[in-house]
PDB file of C-alpha atoms in Angstrom:
ATOM      1  CA  MET A   1      38.728  53.037  83.984  1.00  0.00           C
ATOM      2  CA  GLY A   2      40.849  54.942  81.407  1.00  0.00           C
ATOM      3  CA  PHE A   3      41.037  52.202  78.848  1.00  0.00           C
ATOM      4  CA  ASN A   4      37.729  50.410  79.673  1.00  0.00           C
ATOM      5  CA  VAL A   5      35.239  53.267  79.401  1.00  0.00           C
ATOM      6  CA  PRO A   6      34.923  54.954  75.960  1.00  0.00           C
ATOM      7  CA  PRO A   7      35.260  58.788  76.088  1.00  0.00           C
ATOM      8  CA  TYR A   8      32.414  59.590  73.688  1.00  0.00           C
ATOM      9  CA  TYR A   9      29.461  59.532  76.085  1.00  0.00           C
ATOM     10  CA  GLY A  10      28.112  62.894  77.063  1.00  0.00           C
ATOM     11  CA  CYS A  11      28.635  62.432  80.808  1.00  0.00           C
ATOM     12  CA  TRP A  12      29.282  59.804  83.414  1.00  0.00           C
ATOM     13  CA  GLU A  13      25.513  59.187  83.957  1.00  0.00           C
ATOM     14  CA  ASN A  14      25.086  58.264  80.258  1.00  0.00           C
ATOM     15  CA  ILE A  15      27.668  55.481  80.372  1.00  0.00           C
ATOM     16  CA  PRO A  16      26.078  52.006  80.281  1.00  0.00           C
ATOM     17  CA  LYS A  17      26.359  49.913  83.465  1.00  0.00           C
ATOM     18  CA  ALA A  18      28.326  47.258  81.559  1.00  0.00           C
ATOM     19  CA  TYR A  19      31.282  49.678  81.593  1.00  0.00           C
ATOM     20  CA  LYS A  20      30.760  50.808  85.226  1.00  0.00           C
ATOM     21  CA  MET A  21      30.292  47.504  86.939  1.00  0.00           C
ATOM     22  CA  PRO A  22      33.904  46.202  86.668  1.00  0.00           C
ATOM     23  CA  ILE A  23      35.271  49.344  88.358  1.00  0.00           C
ATOM     24  CA  PRO A  24      34.451  48.840  92.113  1.00  0.00           C
ATOM     25  CA  PRO A  25      35.944  45.280  92.117  1.00  0.00           C
ATOM     26  CA  LYS A  26      39.095  46.733  90.586  1.00  0.00           C
ATOM     27  CA  PHE A  27      39.368  49.141  93.558  1.00  0.00           C
ATOM     28  CA  GLY A  28      39.157  46.009  95.758  1.00  0.00           C
ATOM     29  CA  GLU A  29      42.455  44.897  94.374  1.00  0.00           C
ATOM     30  CA  TYR A  30      44.173  47.989  95.749  1.00  0.00           C
ATOM     31  CA  PHE A  31      42.158  48.726  98.862  1.00  0.00           C
ATOM     32  CA  HIS A  32      40.547  46.667 101.593  1.00  0.00           C
ATOM     33  CA  LEU A  33      36.853  47.011 100.834  1.00  0.00           C
ATOM     34  CA  ASP A  34      34.241  45.033 102.682  1.00  0.00           C
ATOM     35  CA  ARG A  35      30.626  44.820 101.537  1.00  0.00           C
ATOM     36  CA  SER A  36      29.470  44.147 105.102  1.00  0.00           C
ATOM     37  CA  TRP A  37      30.529  47.644 106.236  1.00  0.00           C
ATOM     38  CA  PRO A  38      27.492  49.666 107.469  1.00  0.00           C
ATOM     39  CA  TYR A  39      28.624  52.550 105.266  1.00  0.00           C
ATOM     40  CA  TRP A  40      29.214  50.437 102.065  1.00  0.00           C
ATOM     41  CA  HIS A  41      26.840  52.546 100.039  1.00  0.00           C
ATOM     42  CA  GLU A  42      28.848  55.721 100.902  1.00  0.00           C
ATOM     43  CA  VAL A  43      32.003  53.919  99.732  1.00  0.00           C
ATOM     44  CA  LEU A  44      30.328  53.100  96.394  1.00  0.00           C
ATOM     45  CA  SER A  45      29.086  56.601  96.114  1.00  0.00           C
ATOM     46  CA  SER A  46      32.615  57.923  96.731  1.00  0.00           C
ATOM     47  CA  ILE A  47      33.995  55.588  94.051  1.00  0.00           C
ATOM     48  CA  ASP A  48      31.269  56.724  91.593  1.00  0.00           C
ATOM     49  CA  ASN A  49      32.033  60.395  92.348  1.00  0.00           C
ATOM     50  CA  GLU A  50      35.755  59.842  91.761  1.00  0.00           C
ATOM     51  CA  CYS A  51      35.032  58.013  88.464  1.00  0.00           C
ATOM     52  CA  LYS A  52      32.739  60.840  87.409  1.00  0.00           C
ATOM     53  CA  ARG A  53      35.486  63.402  88.086  1.00  0.00           C
ATOM     54  CA  ARG A  54      38.144  61.377  86.307  1.00  0.00           C
ATOM     55  CA  TYR A  55      35.851  60.777  83.313  1.00  0.00           C
ATOM     56  CA  LYS A  56      35.108  64.505  83.093  1.00  0.00           C
ATOM     57  CA  ASP A  57      38.895  65.402  83.277  1.00  0.00           C
ATOM     58  CA  ARG A  58      39.693  62.762  80.665  1.00  0.00           C
ATOM     59  CA  LYS A  59      37.079  64.160  78.233  1.00  0.00           C
ATOM     60  CA  SER A  60      38.466  67.645  78.815  1.00  0.00           C
ATOM     61  CA  ARG A  61      42.005  66.543  77.922  1.00  0.00           C
ATOM     62  CA  HIS A  62      40.587  64.712  74.833  1.00  0.00           C
ATOM     63  CA  LYS A  63      38.794  67.870  73.683  1.00  0.00           C
ATOM     64  CA  GLN A  64      41.774  70.048  74.241  1.00  0.00           C
ATOM     65  CA  HIS A  65      43.891  67.645  72.207  1.00  0.00           C
ATOM     66  CA  PHE A  66      41.245  67.671  69.452  1.00  0.00           C
ATOM     67  CA  LYS A  67      41.353  71.480  69.402  1.00  0.00           C
ATOM     68  CA  ASP A  68      45.195  71.599  69.399  1.00  0.00           C
ATOM     69  CA  VAL A  69      45.536  69.264  66.350  1.00  0.00           C
ATOM     70  CA  GLY A  70      43.007  70.917  64.090  1.00  0.00           C
ATOM     71  CA  GLY A  71      39.781  70.950  65.954  1.00  0.00           C
ATOM     72  CA  TYR A  72      36.646  72.585  64.510  1.00  0.00           C
ATOM     73  CA  ASP A  73      38.616  74.318  61.759  1.00  0.00           C
ATOM     74  CA  ASP A  74      40.185  71.198  60.297  1.00  0.00           C
ATOM     75  CA  VAL A  75      38.188  68.134  61.392  1.00  0.00           C
ATOM     76  CA  GLU A  76      39.746  65.920  58.794  1.00  0.00           C
ATOM     77  CA  LYS A  77      43.289  66.687  60.000  1.00  0.00           C
ATOM     78  CA  ALA A  78      42.164  66.063  63.599  1.00  0.00           C
ATOM     79  CA  LYS A  79      40.701  62.646  62.595  1.00  0.00           C
ATOM     80  CA  LYS A  80      43.980  61.652  60.908  1.00  0.00           C
ATOM     81  CA  ILE A  81      46.151  62.680  63.796  1.00  0.00           C
ATOM     82  CA  HIS A  82      43.777  61.133  66.319  1.00  0.00           C
ATOM     83  CA  GLN A  83      43.813  57.764  64.507  1.00  0.00           C
ATOM     84  CA  LYS A  84      47.531  57.507  65.242  1.00  0.00           C
ATOM     85  CA  ASP A  85      47.188  58.627  68.838  1.00  0.00           C
ATOM     86  CA  LYS A  86      46.916  55.746  71.273  1.00  0.00           C
ATOM     87  CA  MET A  87      45.211  58.041  73.767  1.00  0.00           C
ATOM     88  CA  LEU A  88      42.096  58.100  71.551  1.00  0.00           C
ATOM     89  CA  GLN A  89      42.044  54.695  69.917  1.00  0.00           C
ATOM     90  CA  HIS A  90      38.599  53.775  71.269  1.00  0.00           C
ATOM     91  CA  GLY A  91      35.848  55.243  69.111  1.00  0.00           C
ATOM     92  CA  ILE A  92      37.683  58.163  67.560  1.00  0.00           C
ATOM     93  CA  TYR A  93      34.863  58.954  65.084  1.00  0.00           C
ATOM     94  CA  LYS A  94      32.184  58.727  67.780  1.00  0.00           C
ATOM     95  CA  LEU A  95      34.275  61.045  70.044  1.00  0.00           C
ATOM     96  CA  ILE A  96      34.748  63.624  67.278  1.00  0.00           C
ATOM     97  CA  SER A  97      31.102  63.457  66.226  1.00  0.00           C
ATOM     98  CA  HIS A  98      30.297  64.056  69.909  1.00  0.00           C
ATOM     99  CA  PHE A  99      32.446  67.207  69.894  1.00  0.00           C
ATOM    100  CA  LEU A 100      30.754  68.299  66.659  1.00  0.00           C
ATOM    101  CA  ASN A 101      27.208  67.709  68.017  1.00  0.00           C
ATOM    102  CA  PRO A 102      25.230  71.011  67.958  1.00  0.00           C
ATOM    103  CA  LYS A 103      23.998  70.346  71.517  1.00  0.00           C
ATOM    104  CA  HIS A 104      27.575  69.894  72.731  1.00  0.00           C
ATOM    105  CA  ILE A 105      28.775  73.017  70.983  1.00  0.00           C
ATOM    106  CA  GLU A 106      25.946  75.047  72.356  1.00  0.00           C
ATOM    107  CA  ARG A 107      26.557  73.780  75.918  1.00  0.00           C
ATOM    108  CA  SER A 108      30.309  74.542  75.570  1.00  0.00           C
ATOM    109  CA  LYS A 109      29.599  78.184  74.448  1.00  0.00           C
ATOM    110  CA  LYS A 110      27.229  78.661  77.454  1.00  0.00           C
ATOM    111  CA  ASN A 111      29.883  77.228  79.830  1.00  0.00           C
ATOM    112  CA  ILE A 112      32.596  79.466  78.358  1.00  0.00           C
ATOM    113  CA  ALA A 113      30.302  82.568  78.753  1.00  0.00           C
ATOM    114  CA  ASN A 114      29.509  81.551  82.307  1.00  0.00           C
ATOM    115  CA  ARG A 115      33.139  80.994  83.269  1.00  0.00           C
ATOM    116  CA  ALA A 116      33.992  84.437  81.868  1.00  0.00           C
ATOM    117  CA  LYS A 117      31.681  86.076  84.332  1.00  0.00           C
ATOM    118  CA  TYR A 118      33.651  84.771  87.343  1.00  0.00           C
ATOM    119  CA  LEU A 119      35.445  87.611  89.061  1.00  0.00           C
ATOM    120  CA  TYR A 120      37.710  85.325  91.088  1.00  0.00           C
ATOM    121  CA  PRO A 121      39.262  82.005  90.191  1.00  0.00           C
ATOM    122  CA  SER A 122      38.031  78.796  91.748  1.00  0.00           C
ATOM    123  CA  LEU A 123      39.633  78.061  95.031  1.00  0.00           C
ATOM    124  CA  GLN A 124      39.156  74.345  94.781  1.00  0.00           C
ATOM    125  CA  GLY A 125      42.690  73.041  94.307  1.00  0.00           C
ATOM    126  CA  SER A 126      46.116  73.042  95.867  1.00  0.00           C
ATOM    127  CA  SER A 127      46.601  76.851  96.023  1.00  0.00           C
ATOM    128  CA  SER A 128      45.495  78.618  99.200  1.00  0.00           C
ATOM    129  CA  TYR A 129      43.220  81.575  99.230  1.00  0.00           C
ATOM    130  CA  ALA A 130      46.143  83.790 100.319  1.00  0.00           C
ATOM    131  CA  ASN A 131      48.215  82.584  97.356  1.00  0.00           C
ATOM    132  CA  HIS A 132      45.320  83.306  94.918  1.00  0.00           C
ATOM    133  CA  ARG A 133      44.931  86.800  96.420  1.00  0.00           C
ATOM    134  CA  TYR A 134      48.679  87.486  96.226  1.00  0.00           C
ATOM    135  CA  LYS A 135      48.740  86.514  92.486  1.00  0.00           C
ATOM    136  CA  ARG A 136      45.691  88.698  91.835  1.00  0.00           C
ATOM    137  CA  MET A 137      47.139  91.706  93.587  1.00  0.00           C
ATOM    138  CA  ASN A 138      50.450  91.317  91.576  1.00  0.00           C
ATOM    139  CA  GLN A 139      48.413  91.046  88.337  1.00  0.00           C
ATOM    140  CA  GLU A 140      46.380  94.163  89.168  1.00  0.00           C
ATOM    141  CA  THR A 141      49.516  96.113  90.074  1.00  0.00           C
ATOM    142  CA  LYS A 142      51.198  95.225  86.784  1.00  0.00           C
ATOM    143  CA  GLU A 143      48.098  96.358  84.900  1.00  0.00           C
ATOM    144  CA  LEU A 144      48.126  99.847  86.446  1.00  0.00           C
ATOM    145  CA  PRO A 145      49.555 102.561  84.166  1.00  0.00           C
ATOM    146  CA  GLY A 146      52.718 104.202  85.406  1.00  0.00           C
ATOM    147  CA  ILE A 147      53.792 101.284  87.698  1.00  0.00           C
ATOM    148  CA  ILE A 148      57.240  99.949  86.768  1.00  0.00           C
ATOM    149  CA  ASP A 149      57.752  96.294  87.551  1.00  0.00           C
ATOM    150  CA  THR A 150      61.251  95.752  88.799  1.00  0.00           C
TER     151      THR A 150
END
């Protein structure tokens, strides 16, 4: 999927089917998939969900890279650096114009504000709840005045 689907679409749902259709047969090269299974639609749904997650993560990495090499402050520098970067060969100008779209910027600001409201980190990942709690307790202890960290 990484090199076949351009990263400049707003979300997975906006990507044309011409890019999505070759993906499930590619999975068939690595896994035994049978269309006659009674739960075939669930398999396709799982593949679609995985592609959606991968696409979102990929766009996030592209945007972070864009911000690291100049970003909104120096768009021309970001374009020059991105042109040399093989990670972003496909549609660099469309991708950067997507990042500069006022709707995208507004949505990003809303997401940043919403994430700042979270009191606790997301527990979806490889760290257990106990590990998150331990880290939080250590962080709170270090922030208390008069406590010496040894």
